[in-house]
Coordinates of C-alpha atoms in Angstrom, one line a residue:
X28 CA 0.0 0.0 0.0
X29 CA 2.6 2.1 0.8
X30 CA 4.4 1.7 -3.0
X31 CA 0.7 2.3 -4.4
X32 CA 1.6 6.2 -3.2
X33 CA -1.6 7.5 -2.1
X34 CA 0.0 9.3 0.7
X35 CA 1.4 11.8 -2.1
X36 CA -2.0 11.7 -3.7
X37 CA -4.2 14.8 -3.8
X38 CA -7.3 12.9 -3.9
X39 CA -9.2 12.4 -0.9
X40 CA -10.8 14.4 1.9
X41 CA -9.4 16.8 3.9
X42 CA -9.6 17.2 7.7
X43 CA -8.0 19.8 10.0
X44 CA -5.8 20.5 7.0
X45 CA -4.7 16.9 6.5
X46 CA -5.5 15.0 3.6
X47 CA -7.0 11.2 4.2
X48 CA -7.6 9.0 1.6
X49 CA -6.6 5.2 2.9
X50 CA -7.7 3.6 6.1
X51 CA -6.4 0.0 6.7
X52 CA -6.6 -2.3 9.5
X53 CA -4.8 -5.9 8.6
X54 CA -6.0 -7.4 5.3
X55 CA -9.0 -4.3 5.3
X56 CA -8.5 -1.3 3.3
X57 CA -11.0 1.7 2.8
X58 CA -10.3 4.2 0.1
X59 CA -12.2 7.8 0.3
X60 CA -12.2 10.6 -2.0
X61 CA -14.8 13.6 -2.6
X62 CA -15.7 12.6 -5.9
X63 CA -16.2 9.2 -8.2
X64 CA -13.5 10.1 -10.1
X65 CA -10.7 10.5 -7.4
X66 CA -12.1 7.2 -5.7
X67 CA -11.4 5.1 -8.9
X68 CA -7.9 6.6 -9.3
X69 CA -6.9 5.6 -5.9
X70 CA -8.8 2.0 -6.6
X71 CA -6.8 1.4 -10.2
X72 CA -3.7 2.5 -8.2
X73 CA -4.5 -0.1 -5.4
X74 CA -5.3 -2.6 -8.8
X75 CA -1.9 -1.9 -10.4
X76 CA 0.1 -2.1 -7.5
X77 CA -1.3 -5.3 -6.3
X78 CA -0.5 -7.4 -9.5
X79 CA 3.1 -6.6 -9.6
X80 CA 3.4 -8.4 -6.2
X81 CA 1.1 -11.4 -7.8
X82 CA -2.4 -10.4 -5.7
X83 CA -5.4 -9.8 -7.5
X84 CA -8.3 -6.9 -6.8
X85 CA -11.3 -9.7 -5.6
X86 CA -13.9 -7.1 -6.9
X87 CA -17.0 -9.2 -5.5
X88 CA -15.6 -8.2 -2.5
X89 CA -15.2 -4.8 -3.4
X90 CA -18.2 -2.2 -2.4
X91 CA -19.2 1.4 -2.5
X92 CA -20.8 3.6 -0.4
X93 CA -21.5 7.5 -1.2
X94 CA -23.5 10.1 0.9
X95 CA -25.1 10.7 -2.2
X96 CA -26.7 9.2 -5.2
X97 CA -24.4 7.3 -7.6
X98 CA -23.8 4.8 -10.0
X99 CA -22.3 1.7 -9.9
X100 CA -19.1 1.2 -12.8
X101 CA -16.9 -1.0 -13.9
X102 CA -13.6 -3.0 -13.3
X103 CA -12.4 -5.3 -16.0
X104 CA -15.6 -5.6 -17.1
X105 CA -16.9 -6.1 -13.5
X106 CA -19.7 -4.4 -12.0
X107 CA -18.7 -2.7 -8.4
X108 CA -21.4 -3.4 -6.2
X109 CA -22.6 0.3 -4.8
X110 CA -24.5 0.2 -1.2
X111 CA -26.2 2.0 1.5
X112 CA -24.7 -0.1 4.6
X113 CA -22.1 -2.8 4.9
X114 CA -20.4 -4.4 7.9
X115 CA -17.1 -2.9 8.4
X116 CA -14.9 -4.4 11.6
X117 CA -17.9 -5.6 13.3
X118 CA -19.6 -2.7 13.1
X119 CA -22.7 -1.5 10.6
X120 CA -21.4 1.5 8.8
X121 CA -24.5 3.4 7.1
X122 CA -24.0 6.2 4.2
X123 CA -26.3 8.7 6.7
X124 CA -23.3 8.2 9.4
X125 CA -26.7 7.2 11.7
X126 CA -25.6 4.9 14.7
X127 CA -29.1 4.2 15.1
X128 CA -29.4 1.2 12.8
X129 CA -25.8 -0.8 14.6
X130 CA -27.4 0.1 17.8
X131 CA -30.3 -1.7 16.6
X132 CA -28.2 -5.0 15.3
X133 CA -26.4 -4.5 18.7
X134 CA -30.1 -4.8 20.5
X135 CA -30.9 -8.0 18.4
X136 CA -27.7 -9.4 19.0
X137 CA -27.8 -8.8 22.9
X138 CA -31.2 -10.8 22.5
X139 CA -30.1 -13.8 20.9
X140 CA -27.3 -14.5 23.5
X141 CA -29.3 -13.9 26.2
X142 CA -32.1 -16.4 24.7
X143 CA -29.4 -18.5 24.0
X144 CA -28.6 -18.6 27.9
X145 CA -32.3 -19.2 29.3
X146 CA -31.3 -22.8 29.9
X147 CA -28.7 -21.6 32.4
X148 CA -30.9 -19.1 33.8
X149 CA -33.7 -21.4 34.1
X150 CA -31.1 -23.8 36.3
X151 CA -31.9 -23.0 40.1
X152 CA -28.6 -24.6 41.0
X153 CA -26.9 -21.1 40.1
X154 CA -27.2 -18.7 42.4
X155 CA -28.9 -14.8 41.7
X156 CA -25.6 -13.2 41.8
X157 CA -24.1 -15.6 39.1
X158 CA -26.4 -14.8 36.9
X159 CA -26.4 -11.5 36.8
X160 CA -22.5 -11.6 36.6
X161 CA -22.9 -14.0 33.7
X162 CA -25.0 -11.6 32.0
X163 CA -23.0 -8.7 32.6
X164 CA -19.8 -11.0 31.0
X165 CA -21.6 -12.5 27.9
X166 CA -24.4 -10.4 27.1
X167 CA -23.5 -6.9 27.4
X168 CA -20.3 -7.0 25.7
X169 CA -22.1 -8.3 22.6
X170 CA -24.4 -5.0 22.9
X171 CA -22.3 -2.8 23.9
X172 CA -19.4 -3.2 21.2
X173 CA -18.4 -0.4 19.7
X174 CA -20.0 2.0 21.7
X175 CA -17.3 3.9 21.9
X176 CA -17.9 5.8 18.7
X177 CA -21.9 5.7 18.8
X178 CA -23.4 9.2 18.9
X179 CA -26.6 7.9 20.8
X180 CA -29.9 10.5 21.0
X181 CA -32.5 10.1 23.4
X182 CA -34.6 7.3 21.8
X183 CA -31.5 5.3 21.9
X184 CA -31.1 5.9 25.6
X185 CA -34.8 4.8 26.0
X186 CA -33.8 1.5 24.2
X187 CA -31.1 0.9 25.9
X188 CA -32.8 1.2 29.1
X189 CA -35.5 -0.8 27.7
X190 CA -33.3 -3.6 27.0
X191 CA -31.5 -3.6 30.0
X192 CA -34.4 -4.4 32.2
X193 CA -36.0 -6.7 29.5
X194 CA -32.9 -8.7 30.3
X195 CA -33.2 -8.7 34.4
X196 CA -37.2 -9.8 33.8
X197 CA -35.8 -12.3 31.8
X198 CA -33.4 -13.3 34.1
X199 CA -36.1 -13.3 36.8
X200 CA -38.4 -14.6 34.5
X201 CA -40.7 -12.2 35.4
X202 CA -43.9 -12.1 33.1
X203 CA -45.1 -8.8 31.0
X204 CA -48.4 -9.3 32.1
X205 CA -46.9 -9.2 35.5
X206 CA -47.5 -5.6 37.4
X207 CA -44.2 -5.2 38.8
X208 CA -42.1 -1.7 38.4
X209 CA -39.2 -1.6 37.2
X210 CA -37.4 -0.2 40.2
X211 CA -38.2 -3.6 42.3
X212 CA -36.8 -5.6 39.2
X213 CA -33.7 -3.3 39.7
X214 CA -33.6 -3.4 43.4
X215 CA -33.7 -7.8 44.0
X216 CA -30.7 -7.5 40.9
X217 CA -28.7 -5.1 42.8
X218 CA -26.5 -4.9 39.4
X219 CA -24.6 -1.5 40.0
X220 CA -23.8 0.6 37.4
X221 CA -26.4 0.0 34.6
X222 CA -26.0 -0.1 30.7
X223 CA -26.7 3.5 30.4
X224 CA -24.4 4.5 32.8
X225 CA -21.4 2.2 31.7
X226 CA -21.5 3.4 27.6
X227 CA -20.9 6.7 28.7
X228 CA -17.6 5.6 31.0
X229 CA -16.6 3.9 28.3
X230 CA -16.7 6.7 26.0
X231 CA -14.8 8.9 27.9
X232 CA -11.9 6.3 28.7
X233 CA -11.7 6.1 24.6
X234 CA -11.7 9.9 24.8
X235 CA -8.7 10.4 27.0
X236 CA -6.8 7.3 25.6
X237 CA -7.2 10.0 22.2
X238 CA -6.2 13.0 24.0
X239 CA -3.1 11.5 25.7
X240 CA -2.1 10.2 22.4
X241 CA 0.2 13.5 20.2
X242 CA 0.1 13.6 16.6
X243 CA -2.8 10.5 16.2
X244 CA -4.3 10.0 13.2
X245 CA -8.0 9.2 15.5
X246 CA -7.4 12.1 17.6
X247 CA -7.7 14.1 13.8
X248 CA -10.3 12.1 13.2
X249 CA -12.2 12.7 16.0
X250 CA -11.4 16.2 16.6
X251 CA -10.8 18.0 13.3
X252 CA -13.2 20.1 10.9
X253 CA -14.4 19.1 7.7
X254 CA -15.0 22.1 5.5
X255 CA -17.8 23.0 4.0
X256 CA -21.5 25.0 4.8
X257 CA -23.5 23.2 7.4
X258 CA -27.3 22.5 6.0
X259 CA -29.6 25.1 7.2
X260 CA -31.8 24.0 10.5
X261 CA -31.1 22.5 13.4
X262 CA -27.4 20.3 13.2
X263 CA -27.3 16.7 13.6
X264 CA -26.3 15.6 17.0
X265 CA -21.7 14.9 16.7
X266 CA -19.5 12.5 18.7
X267 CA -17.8 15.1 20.6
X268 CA -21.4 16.4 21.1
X269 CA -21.9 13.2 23.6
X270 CA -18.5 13.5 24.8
X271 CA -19.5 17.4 26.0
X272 CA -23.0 16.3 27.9
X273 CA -21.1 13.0 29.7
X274 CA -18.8 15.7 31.3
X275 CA -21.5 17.9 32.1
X276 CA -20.7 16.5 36.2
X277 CA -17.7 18.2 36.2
X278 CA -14.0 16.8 35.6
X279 CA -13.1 16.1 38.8
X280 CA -16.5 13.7 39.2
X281 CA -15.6 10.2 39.6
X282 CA -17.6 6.8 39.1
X283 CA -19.0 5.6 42.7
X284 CA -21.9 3.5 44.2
X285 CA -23.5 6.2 45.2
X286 CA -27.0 7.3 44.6
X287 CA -27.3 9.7 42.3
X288 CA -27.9 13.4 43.8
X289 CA -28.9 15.1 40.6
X290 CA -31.6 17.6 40.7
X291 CA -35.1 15.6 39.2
X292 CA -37.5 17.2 35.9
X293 CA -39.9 19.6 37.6
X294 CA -43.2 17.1 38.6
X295 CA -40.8 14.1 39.3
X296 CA -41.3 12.7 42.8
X297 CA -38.8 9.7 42.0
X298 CA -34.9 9.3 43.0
X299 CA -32.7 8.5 40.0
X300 CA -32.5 4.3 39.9
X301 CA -28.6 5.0 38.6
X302 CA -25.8 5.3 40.9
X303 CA -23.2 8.0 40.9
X304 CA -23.2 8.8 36.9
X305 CA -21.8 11.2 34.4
X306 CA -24.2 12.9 31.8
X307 CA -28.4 13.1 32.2
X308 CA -30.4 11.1 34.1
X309 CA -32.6 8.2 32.8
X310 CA -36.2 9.2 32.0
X311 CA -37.9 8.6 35.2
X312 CA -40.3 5.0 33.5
X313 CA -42.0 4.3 37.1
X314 CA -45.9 4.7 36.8
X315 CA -47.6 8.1 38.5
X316 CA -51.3 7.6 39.3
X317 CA -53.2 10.9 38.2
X318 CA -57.0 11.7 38.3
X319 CA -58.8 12.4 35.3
X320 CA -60.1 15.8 34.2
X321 CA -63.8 13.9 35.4
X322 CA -62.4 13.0 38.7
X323 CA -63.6 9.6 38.6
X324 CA -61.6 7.4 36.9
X325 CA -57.6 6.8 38.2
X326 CA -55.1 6.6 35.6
X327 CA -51.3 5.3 35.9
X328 CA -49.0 7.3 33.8
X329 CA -45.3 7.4 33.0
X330 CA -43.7 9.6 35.1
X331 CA -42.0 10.7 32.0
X332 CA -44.4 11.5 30.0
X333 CA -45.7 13.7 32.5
X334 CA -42.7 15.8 33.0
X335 CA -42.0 16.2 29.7
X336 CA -45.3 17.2 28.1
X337 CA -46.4 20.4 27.1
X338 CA -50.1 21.3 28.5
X339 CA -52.0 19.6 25.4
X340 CA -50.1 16.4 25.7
X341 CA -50.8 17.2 29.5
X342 CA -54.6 17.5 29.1
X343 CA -54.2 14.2 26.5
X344 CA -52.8 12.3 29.2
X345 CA -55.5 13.3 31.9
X346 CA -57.7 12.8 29.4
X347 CA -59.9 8.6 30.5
X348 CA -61.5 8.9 27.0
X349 CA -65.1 8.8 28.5
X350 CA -68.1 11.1 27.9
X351 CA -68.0 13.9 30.5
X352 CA -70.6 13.9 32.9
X353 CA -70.9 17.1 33.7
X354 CA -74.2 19.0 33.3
X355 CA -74.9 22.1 31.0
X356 CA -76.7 24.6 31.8
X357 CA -79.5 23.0 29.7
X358 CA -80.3 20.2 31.2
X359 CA -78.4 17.8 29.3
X360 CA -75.6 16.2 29.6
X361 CA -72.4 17.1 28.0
X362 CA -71.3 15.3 24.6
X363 CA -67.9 16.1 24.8
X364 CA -64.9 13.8 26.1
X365 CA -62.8 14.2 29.3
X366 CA -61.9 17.8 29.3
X367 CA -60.3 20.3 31.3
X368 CA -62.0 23.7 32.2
X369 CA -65.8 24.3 31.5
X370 CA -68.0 22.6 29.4
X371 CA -68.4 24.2 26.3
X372 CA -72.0 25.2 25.7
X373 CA -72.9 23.6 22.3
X374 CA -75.4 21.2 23.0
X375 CA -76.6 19.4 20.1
X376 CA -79.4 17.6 21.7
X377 CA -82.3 17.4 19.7
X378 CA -85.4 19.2 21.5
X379 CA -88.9 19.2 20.5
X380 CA -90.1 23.2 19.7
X381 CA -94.4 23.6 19.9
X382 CA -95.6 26.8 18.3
X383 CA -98.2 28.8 20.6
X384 CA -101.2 26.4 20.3
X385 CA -98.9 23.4 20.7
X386 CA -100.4 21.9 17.4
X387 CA -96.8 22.6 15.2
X388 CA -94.2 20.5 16.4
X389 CA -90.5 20.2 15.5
X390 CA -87.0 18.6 16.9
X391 CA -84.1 22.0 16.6
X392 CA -80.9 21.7 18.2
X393 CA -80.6 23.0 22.0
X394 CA -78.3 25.7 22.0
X395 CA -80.4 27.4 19.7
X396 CA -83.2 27.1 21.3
X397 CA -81.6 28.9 24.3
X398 CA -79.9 31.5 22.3
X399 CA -83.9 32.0 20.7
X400 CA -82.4 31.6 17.2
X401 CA -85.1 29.6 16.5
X402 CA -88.7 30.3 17.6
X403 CA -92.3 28.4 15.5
X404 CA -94.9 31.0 15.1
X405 CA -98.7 30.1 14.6
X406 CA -99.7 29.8 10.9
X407 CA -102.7 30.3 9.0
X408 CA -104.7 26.8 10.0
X409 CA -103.8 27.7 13.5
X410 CA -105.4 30.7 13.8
X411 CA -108.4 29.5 12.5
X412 CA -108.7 26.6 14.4
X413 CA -108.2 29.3 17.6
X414 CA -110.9 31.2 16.4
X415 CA -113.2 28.5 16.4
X416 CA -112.1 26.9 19.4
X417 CA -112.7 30.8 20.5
X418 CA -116.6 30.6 19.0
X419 CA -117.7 27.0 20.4
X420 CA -116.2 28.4 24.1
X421 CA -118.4 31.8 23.7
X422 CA -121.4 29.1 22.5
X423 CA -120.7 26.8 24.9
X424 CA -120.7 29.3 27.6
X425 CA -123.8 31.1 26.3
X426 CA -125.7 27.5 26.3
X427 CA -124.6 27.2 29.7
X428 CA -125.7 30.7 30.8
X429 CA -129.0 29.8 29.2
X430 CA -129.7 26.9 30.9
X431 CA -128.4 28.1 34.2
X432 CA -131.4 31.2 34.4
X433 CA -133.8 28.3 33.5
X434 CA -132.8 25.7 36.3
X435 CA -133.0 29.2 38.5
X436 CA -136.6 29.5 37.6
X437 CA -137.6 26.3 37.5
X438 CA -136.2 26.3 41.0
X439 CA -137.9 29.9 42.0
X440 CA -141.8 28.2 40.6
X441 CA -141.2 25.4 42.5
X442 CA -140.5 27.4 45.9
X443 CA -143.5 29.8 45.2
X444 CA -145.8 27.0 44.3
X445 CA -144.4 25.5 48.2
X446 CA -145.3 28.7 49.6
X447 CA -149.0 28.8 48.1
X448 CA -150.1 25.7 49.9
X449 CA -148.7 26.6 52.7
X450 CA -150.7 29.7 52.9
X451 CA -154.0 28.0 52.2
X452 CA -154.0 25.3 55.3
X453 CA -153.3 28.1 57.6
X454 CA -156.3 30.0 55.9
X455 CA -158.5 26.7 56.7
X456 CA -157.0 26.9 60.1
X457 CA -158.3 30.3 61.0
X458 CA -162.1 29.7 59.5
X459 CA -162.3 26.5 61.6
X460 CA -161.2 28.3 64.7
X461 CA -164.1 30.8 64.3
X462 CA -166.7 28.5 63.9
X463 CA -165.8 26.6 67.3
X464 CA -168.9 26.6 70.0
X465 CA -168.3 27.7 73.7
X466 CA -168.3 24.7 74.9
X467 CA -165.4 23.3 73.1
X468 CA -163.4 26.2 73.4
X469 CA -163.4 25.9 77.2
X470 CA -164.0 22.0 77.6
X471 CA -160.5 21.4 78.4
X472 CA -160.8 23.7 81.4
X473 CA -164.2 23.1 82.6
X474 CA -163.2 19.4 83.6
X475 CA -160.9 20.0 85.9
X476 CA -162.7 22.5 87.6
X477 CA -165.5 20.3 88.1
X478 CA -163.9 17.4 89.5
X479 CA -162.5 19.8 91.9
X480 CA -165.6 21.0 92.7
X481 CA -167.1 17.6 93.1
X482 CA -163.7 16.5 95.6
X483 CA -164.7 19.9 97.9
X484 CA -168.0 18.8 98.2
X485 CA -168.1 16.0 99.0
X486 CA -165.3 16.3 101.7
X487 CA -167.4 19.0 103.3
X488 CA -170.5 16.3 103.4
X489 CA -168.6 14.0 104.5
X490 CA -167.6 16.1 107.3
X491 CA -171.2 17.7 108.7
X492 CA -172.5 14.0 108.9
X493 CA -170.0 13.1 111.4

């Protein structure tokens, strides 16, 4: 490689000033260049060199990767294979320079070993403690490979955490449909440091082993410029990006079994799980119990997503997806779902509307029937049928008037026609009484007087014979 002379080659790309256009570890060589043409220079150089020392160019073998679109070409007649991803060293190198996707294959990896290992962890002859040094040996050196040059964003933290405790449930064999939190899982492992908090210590030993290092080829790697104008918008997150945030504790901070002291989000009533740790917390995943806006139904949410939502995604998460039961003013009940605040007054209820003489009849909407937008006059028919209803009444009430002043008369002949007998026995009366004779006048007094007469007398002859 070294006769090919790309080191005196002006192809390639250039960083802090320096021009790179070869990377090789053992039999693996990667040529780069900013442009097709340059990268098939330094390939027919690489060609041409390495038949005058009997090796051949394998070109199925052979790929290319651009940031850009391009076309594949040829070699001899043979096609180089252009791609978006290939596996370089173990690692998944992708033409976006996205980590995502390796820390993905890392994940899937990490999965297989550990299902791999469910006979051992199924064995109740090995001890807790065994286990979980037996994962921490096999498994998460499979993951975590290469982590030393990941630029991981905050959905990769989540997974990372994610997988970690899918590996102690696991490992307890501790059901999904089971309702245990996390931080008891975490708590009967007693594993230390956690996933999270061991990628970043690794990423900063790999930084200082680069910064103790003068004049290295990965320390210009890692810490040189690339020139150019940076695409407008908000920048992708950078390796030394990560680097910056995991000393955020300070550099005098080092790794302990401590609990972590760090101040919690605003809302979050939860210590950190983590020991002593460099860089941000984990997102706080244990379950808060909150009330709905209804007040009746109890809802567990992430802790999470609680402190990190804005007030709409606040009011979705309070929100148990019933119908609220609040009254309106109305009458009715309110359509709308969980909400915060006041009902709003837009009932839609249908409500049957009578004109005047309640012989129209139609269903209109509540609210505007309350705001009188809507009101169901009497029409033609209906006034007539009052006026008629009007003329039987008056008739009706006439007949009745009629009939009343005769049963009042009827009533007033019979009393007089009463009175007239009445008067003629006591005129009967007063011709008999003048007729009468002395004698029966005064018969009822004369009888007494004569047996009293009779008594005296005869008491007194009774007495002048003795």
């Amino acid at each position: 490689m070294r006769n090919a002379g790309l080191e005196e080659a002006q192809a390639g790309i250039k960083i802090a000033k320096r021009n790179i256009n070869n990377l090789r570890y053992a039999d693996d060589t990667t040529l780069m260049a900013e442009s097709k043409e340059e990268l098939k220079s330094l390939l027919m150089k690489v060609k041409e060199e390495s038949e005058k020392v009997g090796l051949k160019l394998s070109i199925q073998k052979t790929k290319i990767m651009a940031s850009g679109p391009i076309t594949s070409w040829q070699i001899d007649g043979e096609t180089v294979e252009s791609v978006a991803d290939f596996i370089f060293l173990g690692s998944k190198i992708t033409a976006d320079g996205d980590c995502s996707h390796e820390i993905k294959r890392r994940f899937l990896l990490g999965r297989k070993v550990m299902t791999n290992l469910d006979s051992i962890f199924k064995s109740r002859d090995i001890t807790l403690p065994t286990k979980v040094h037996l994962v921490k040996a096999v498994v998460f050196p499979v993951v975590m490979y290469g982590c030393e040059i990941w630029t991981v964003k905050k959905a990769e933290h989540r997974r990372i955490d994610a997988f970690e405790l899918w590996c102690w449930r696991r490992l307890l064999r501790v059901p999904w449909t089971a309702r245990r939190s996390n931080q008891s899982v975490l708590e009967e492992i007693s594993s230390g440091c956690s996933l999270e908090g061991l990628m970043p210590k690794l990423k900063l030993q790999y930084f200082g082993h680069l910064m103790r290092r003068v004049d290295l080829l990965e320390k210009t790697l890692m810490l040189g410029g690339i020139g150019g104008r940076r695409r407008r918008g908000r920048q992708r997150m950078r390796w030394l990006g990560g680097i910056t945030d995991s000393m955020d504790a300070g550099p005098e901070c080092l790794h302990c079994e401590e609990g972590c002291s760090k101040s919690r989000p605003s809302g979050c009533p939860h210590p950190c799980v983590l020991p002593c740790h460099p860089g941000e917390c984990p997102p706080c995943v244990q379950m808060l119990r909150i009330k709905c806006h209804c007040k009746i139904t109890s809802l567990y949410v992430e802790c999470r997503k609680i402190t990190t939502a804005d007030v709409n995604e606040k009011n979705l998460l309070s929100c148990c997806k019933n119908q609220c039961p609040k009254e309106l003013p109305c009458g009715h009940r309110c359509k709308e779902m969980c909400h915060p605040g006041e009902c709003p007054f837009n009932c839609n209820q249908k409500v049957k509307l009578r004109c005047p003489c309640k012989r129209i009849k139609k269903e209109v909407q509540c609210n505007k029937v309350r705001e009188n937008q809507i009101s169901i006059e009497c029409d033609t028919t209906c006034k007539e049928m009052k006026q008629k209803a009007s003329e039987l009444k008056e008739a009706e009430a006439k007949a009745a008037l009629e009939e009343e002043k005769r049963r009042q008369q009827a009533e007033l002949e019979a009393f007089e026609n009463r009175l007239k007998g009445r008067r003629k026995k006591n005129r009967k009366r007063d011709e008999v009484a003048v007729e009468l004779t002395l004698w029966q006048k005064y018969k009822y007094y004369l009888f007494p007087l004569c047996a009293i007469v009779v008594v005296v007398f005869a008491w007194y002859i009774a007495n002048a014979v003795d």
